[in-house]
């Protein structure tokens, strides 16, 4: 017995309503939101990576003998560029996060070095890079924070009943997320303020001379 076109249409309509009521459409929307959030994270990290060659070149012009620090930044950037990250794979995301963290640390060390070169801090090219880098670090923090929230929302939704049944049928699984040892790192961008005076070293107290 053949199913008539009208009956087939009714069955499809009923199925569509059932799927909609079970959260299928919402899963699609949340999944797309996570993908868009991840694209923004990558965009901001790429923006930072694009600034680094000019930054290193400018610093090198005034502090060429700081080879170790400059090399560390260059190598950390190269390592980041070699990672083909898959945000849906926990191991891949962890490697990406570690590489980006190493680059952040190398940049922080470079910023400390620049404090010793007043002429560098007065260079207009350097000041322009400073502004761009500070803005990019802030945008990275915002993009990461938003992505973390989107993934948490998605994961919570597909684990809840009855959406978990729909997710299981269509193969939607929880997504890995960024992790930090210190929760405050999500909220605070790395310090890249070139205008802070270098920290004063504590003066050593003179040792008392032994009595003759």
PDB file of C-alpha atoms in Angstrom, residues 23-179:
ATOM      1  CA  UNK A  23      14.850  21.142  20.834  1.00  0.00           C
ATOM      2  CA  UNK A  24      16.254  20.200  17.436  1.00  0.00           C
ATOM      3  CA  UNK A  25      16.046  23.755  16.090  1.00  0.00           C
ATOM      4  CA  UNK A  26      17.556  25.171  19.269  1.00  0.00           C
ATOM      5  CA  UNK A  27      20.455  22.723  19.021  1.00  0.00           C
ATOM      6  CA  UNK A  28      21.142  23.992  15.506  1.00  0.00           C
ATOM      7  CA  UNK A  29      21.059  27.600  16.662  1.00  0.00           C
ATOM      8  CA  UNK A  30      23.348  27.002  19.626  1.00  0.00           C
ATOM      9  CA  UNK A  31      25.754  24.946  17.523  1.00  0.00           C
ATOM     10  CA  UNK A  32      26.002  27.756  14.976  1.00  0.00           C
ATOM     11  CA  UNK A  33      26.516  30.290  17.770  1.00  0.00           C
ATOM     12  CA  UNK A  34      29.445  28.235  19.092  1.00  0.00           C
ATOM     13  CA  UNK A  35      30.977  28.083  15.618  1.00  0.00           C
ATOM     14  CA  UNK A  36      30.635  31.846  15.213  1.00  0.00           C
ATOM     15  CA  UNK A  37      32.164  32.396  18.644  1.00  0.00           C
ATOM     16  CA  UNK A  38      35.119  30.181  17.764  1.00  0.00           C
ATOM     17  CA  UNK A  39      35.679  32.046  14.511  1.00  0.00           C
ATOM     18  CA  UNK A  40      35.932  35.278  16.489  1.00  0.00           C
ATOM     19  CA  UNK A  41      38.460  33.721  18.879  1.00  0.00           C
ATOM     20  CA  UNK A  42      40.630  32.631  15.949  1.00  0.00           C
ATOM     21  CA  UNK A  43      40.252  36.041  14.309  1.00  0.00           C
ATOM     22  CA  UNK A  44      41.563  37.866  17.376  1.00  0.00           C
ATOM     23  CA  UNK A  45      44.441  35.436  17.920  1.00  0.00           C
ATOM     24  CA  UNK A  46      45.397  35.860  14.258  1.00  0.00           C
ATOM     25  CA  UNK A  47      45.283  39.636  14.659  1.00  0.00           C
ATOM     26  CA  UNK A  48      47.777  39.364  17.511  1.00  0.00           C
ATOM     27  CA  UNK A  49      50.038  37.051  15.517  1.00  0.00           C
ATOM     28  CA  UNK A  50      50.013  39.508  12.612  1.00  0.00           C
ATOM     29  CA  UNK A  51      51.244  42.309  14.877  1.00  0.00           C
ATOM     30  CA  UNK A  52      54.215  40.375  16.220  1.00  0.00           C
ATOM     31  CA  UNK A  53      56.642  40.573  13.240  1.00  0.00           C
ATOM     32  CA  UNK A  54      56.492  44.383  13.208  1.00  0.00           C
ATOM     33  CA  UNK A  55      56.742  44.500  16.986  1.00  0.00           C
ATOM     34  CA  UNK A  56      59.833  42.303  17.037  1.00  0.00           C
ATOM     35  CA  UNK A  57      61.406  44.268  14.189  1.00  0.00           C
ATOM     36  CA  UNK A  58      60.808  47.587  15.963  1.00  0.00           C
ATOM     37  CA  UNK A  59      62.183  46.370  19.284  1.00  0.00           C
ATOM     38  CA  UNK A  60      65.172  44.822  17.540  1.00  0.00           C
ATOM     39  CA  UNK A  61      66.079  48.217  16.126  1.00  0.00           C
ATOM     40  CA  UNK A  62      66.677  49.526  19.640  1.00  0.00           C
ATOM     41  CA  UNK A  63      67.538  46.376  21.562  1.00  0.00           C
ATOM     42  CA  UNK A  64      69.244  44.027  19.131  1.00  0.00           C
ATOM     43  CA  UNK A  65      71.271  42.366  21.880  1.00  0.00           C
ATOM     44  CA  UNK A  66      68.068  41.115  23.542  1.00  0.00           C
ATOM     45  CA  UNK A  67      68.300  38.182  21.174  1.00  0.00           C
ATOM     46  CA  UNK A  68      67.020  35.558  23.602  1.00  0.00           C
ATOM     47  CA  UNK A  69      63.756  37.372  24.304  1.00  0.00           C
ATOM     48  CA  UNK A  70      63.186  38.284  20.662  1.00  0.00           C
ATOM     49  CA  UNK A  71      63.874  34.713  19.554  1.00  0.00           C
ATOM     50  CA  UNK A  72      61.450  33.339  22.151  1.00  0.00           C
ATOM     51  CA  UNK A  73      58.626  35.511  20.807  1.00  0.00           C
ATOM     52  CA  UNK A  74      59.385  34.575  17.207  1.00  0.00           C
ATOM     53  CA  UNK A  75      59.534  30.863  17.981  1.00  0.00           C
ATOM     54  CA  UNK A  76      56.343  30.972  20.047  1.00  0.00           C
ATOM     55  CA  UNK A  77      54.535  32.683  17.181  1.00  0.00           C
ATOM     56  CA  UNK A  78      55.838  30.078  14.736  1.00  0.00           C
ATOM     57  CA  UNK A  79      54.600  27.282  16.984  1.00  0.00           C
ATOM     58  CA  UNK A  80      51.133  28.800  17.109  1.00  0.00           C
ATOM     59  CA  UNK A  81      50.974  29.125  13.327  1.00  0.00           C
ATOM     60  CA  UNK A  82      51.857  25.449  12.884  1.00  0.00           C
ATOM     61  CA  UNK A  83      48.900  24.179  14.918  1.00  0.00           C
ATOM     62  CA  UNK A  84      45.873  23.082  12.901  1.00  0.00           C
ATOM     63  CA  UNK A  85      43.361  23.328  15.719  1.00  0.00           C
ATOM     64  CA  UNK A  86      40.049  21.449  15.825  1.00  0.00           C
ATOM     65  CA  UNK A  87      37.810  23.070  18.441  1.00  0.00           C
ATOM     66  CA  UNK A  88      35.682  19.907  18.678  1.00  0.00           C
ATOM     67  CA  UNK A  89      38.676  17.820  19.738  1.00  0.00           C
ATOM     68  CA  UNK A  90      39.749  18.256  23.380  1.00  0.00           C
ATOM     69  CA  UNK A  91      43.391  17.304  22.771  1.00  0.00           C
ATOM     70  CA  UNK A  92      43.718  19.644  19.798  1.00  0.00           C
ATOM     71  CA  UNK A  93      42.144  22.509  21.727  1.00  0.00           C
ATOM     72  CA  UNK A  94      44.456  21.895  24.688  1.00  0.00           C
ATOM     73  CA  UNK A  95      47.543  22.068  22.451  1.00  0.00           C
ATOM     74  CA  UNK A  96      46.264  25.259  20.866  1.00  0.00           C
ATOM     75  CA  UNK A  97      45.625  26.811  24.263  1.00  0.00           C
ATOM     76  CA  UNK A  98      49.074  25.822  25.531  1.00  0.00           C
ATOM     77  CA  UNK A  99      50.779  27.318  22.469  1.00  0.00           C
ATOM     78  CA  UNK A 100      48.824  30.561  22.805  1.00  0.00           C
ATOM     79  CA  UNK A 101      49.722  30.691  26.485  1.00  0.00           C
ATOM     80  CA  UNK A 102      53.413  30.304  25.672  1.00  0.00           C
ATOM     81  CA  UNK A 103      53.133  33.142  23.164  1.00  0.00           C
ATOM     82  CA  UNK A 104      51.448  35.332  25.785  1.00  0.00           C
ATOM     83  CA  UNK A 105      54.261  34.601  28.229  1.00  0.00           C
ATOM     84  CA  UNK A 106      56.932  35.390  25.631  1.00  0.00           C
ATOM     85  CA  UNK A 107      55.219  38.686  24.811  1.00  0.00           C
ATOM     86  CA  UNK A 108      55.002  39.578  28.498  1.00  0.00           C
ATOM     87  CA  UNK A 109      58.763  39.027  28.871  1.00  0.00           C
ATOM     88  CA  UNK A 110      59.371  41.194  25.820  1.00  0.00           C
ATOM     89  CA  UNK A 111      57.278  43.963  27.330  1.00  0.00           C
ATOM     90  CA  UNK A 112      59.402  43.898  30.469  1.00  0.00           C
ATOM     91  CA  UNK A 113      62.559  44.267  28.377  1.00  0.00           C
ATOM     92  CA  UNK A 114      61.214  47.346  26.577  1.00  0.00           C
ATOM     93  CA  UNK A 115      61.016  49.224  29.863  1.00  0.00           C
ATOM     94  CA  UNK A 116      64.802  49.565  29.775  1.00  0.00           C
ATOM     95  CA  UNK A 117      64.821  51.493  26.475  1.00  0.00           C
ATOM     96  CA  UNK A 118      63.328  55.013  26.724  1.00  0.00           C
ATOM     97  CA  UNK A 119      64.079  55.776  23.074  1.00  0.00           C
ATOM     98  CA  UNK A 120      62.115  52.713  22.014  1.00  0.00           C
ATOM     99  CA  UNK A 121      59.136  53.748  24.142  1.00  0.00           C
ATOM    100  CA  UNK A 122      59.133  57.127  22.377  1.00  0.00           C
ATOM    101  CA  UNK A 123      59.179  55.621  18.875  1.00  0.00           C
ATOM    102  CA  UNK A 124      55.926  56.389  17.036  1.00  0.00           C
ATOM    103  CA  UNK A 125      55.822  53.006  15.320  1.00  0.00           C
ATOM    104  CA  UNK A 126      56.251  51.309  18.663  1.00  0.00           C
ATOM    105  CA  UNK A 127      53.510  53.449  20.232  1.00  0.00           C
ATOM    106  CA  UNK A 128      51.152  52.491  17.413  1.00  0.00           C
ATOM    107  CA  UNK A 129      51.920  48.814  17.878  1.00  0.00           C
ATOM    108  CA  UNK A 130      51.437  49.248  21.621  1.00  0.00           C
ATOM    109  CA  UNK A 131      47.912  50.569  21.126  1.00  0.00           C
ATOM    110  CA  UNK A 132      47.003  47.821  18.679  1.00  0.00           C
ATOM    111  CA  UNK A 133      48.425  45.081  20.867  1.00  0.00           C
ATOM    112  CA  UNK A 134      46.664  46.319  23.983  1.00  0.00           C
ATOM    113  CA  UNK A 135      43.360  46.460  22.098  1.00  0.00           C
ATOM    114  CA  UNK A 136      43.885  42.999  20.641  1.00  0.00           C
ATOM    115  CA  UNK A 137      44.655  41.459  24.023  1.00  0.00           C
ATOM    116  CA  UNK A 138      41.409  42.903  25.346  1.00  0.00           C
ATOM    117  CA  UNK A 139      39.449  41.585  22.372  1.00  0.00           C
ATOM    118  CA  UNK A 140      41.010  38.140  22.848  1.00  0.00           C
ATOM    119  CA  UNK A 141      39.821  38.134  26.446  1.00  0.00           C
ATOM    120  CA  UNK A 142      36.300  39.145  25.422  1.00  0.00           C
ATOM    121  CA  UNK A 143      36.142  36.602  22.577  1.00  0.00           C
ATOM    122  CA  UNK A 144      37.424  33.788  24.795  1.00  0.00           C
ATOM    123  CA  UNK A 145      34.976  34.655  27.542  1.00  0.00           C
ATOM    124  CA  UNK A 146      32.052  34.721  25.137  1.00  0.00           C
ATOM    125  CA  UNK A 147      33.108  31.418  23.570  1.00  0.00           C
ATOM    126  CA  UNK A 148      33.349  29.777  26.989  1.00  0.00           C
ATOM    127  CA  UNK A 149      29.808  30.879  27.774  1.00  0.00           C
ATOM    128  CA  UNK A 150      28.472  29.707  24.402  1.00  0.00           C
ATOM    129  CA  UNK A 151      30.019  26.253  24.810  1.00  0.00           C
ATOM    130  CA  UNK A 152      28.708  25.961  28.362  1.00  0.00           C
ATOM    131  CA  UNK A 153      25.220  26.910  27.174  1.00  0.00           C
ATOM    132  CA  UNK A 154      25.366  24.413  24.306  1.00  0.00           C
ATOM    133  CA  UNK A 155      26.678  21.583  26.472  1.00  0.00           C
ATOM    134  CA  UNK A 156      24.098  22.178  29.179  1.00  0.00           C
ATOM    135  CA  UNK A 157      21.295  22.234  26.629  1.00  0.00           C
ATOM    136  CA  UNK A 158      22.124  19.003  24.805  1.00  0.00           C
ATOM    137  CA  UNK A 159      22.619  17.168  28.107  1.00  0.00           C
ATOM    138  CA  UNK A 160      19.167  18.142  29.336  1.00  0.00           C
ATOM    139  CA  UNK A 161      16.048  16.033  28.745  1.00  0.00           C
ATOM    140  CA  UNK A 162      14.528  15.634  26.182  1.00  0.00           C
ATOM    141  CA  UNK A 163      17.136  17.412  24.042  1.00  0.00           C
ATOM    142  CA  UNK A 164      19.682  14.756  25.007  1.00  0.00           C
ATOM    143  CA  UNK A 165      17.645  12.172  23.093  1.00  0.00           C
ATOM    144  CA  UNK A 166      17.570  14.335  19.966  1.00  0.00           C
ATOM    145  CA  UNK A 167      21.284  15.060  20.302  1.00  0.00           C
ATOM    146  CA  UNK A 168      22.035  11.345  20.626  1.00  0.00           C
ATOM    147  CA  UNK A 169      19.976  10.481  17.532  1.00  0.00           C
ATOM    148  CA  UNK A 170      21.631  13.145  15.382  1.00  0.00           C
ATOM    149  CA  UNK A 171      25.136  12.724  16.774  1.00  0.00           C
ATOM    150  CA  UNK A 172      25.551  16.011  18.658  1.00  0.00           C
ATOM    151  CA  UNK A 173      28.091  15.648  21.454  1.00  0.00           C
ATOM    152  CA  UNK A 174      29.358  17.967  24.208  1.00  0.00           C
ATOM    153  CA  UNK A 175      32.144  20.262  23.033  1.00  0.00           C
ATOM    154  CA  UNK A 176      35.493  20.761  24.819  1.00  0.00           C
ATOM    155  CA  UNK A 177      36.189  24.190  26.249  1.00  0.00           C
ATOM    156  CA  UNK A 178      39.051  26.427  27.305  1.00  0.00           C
ATOM    157  CA  UNK A 179      40.415  25.683  30.751  1.00  0.00           C
TER     158      UNK A 179
END
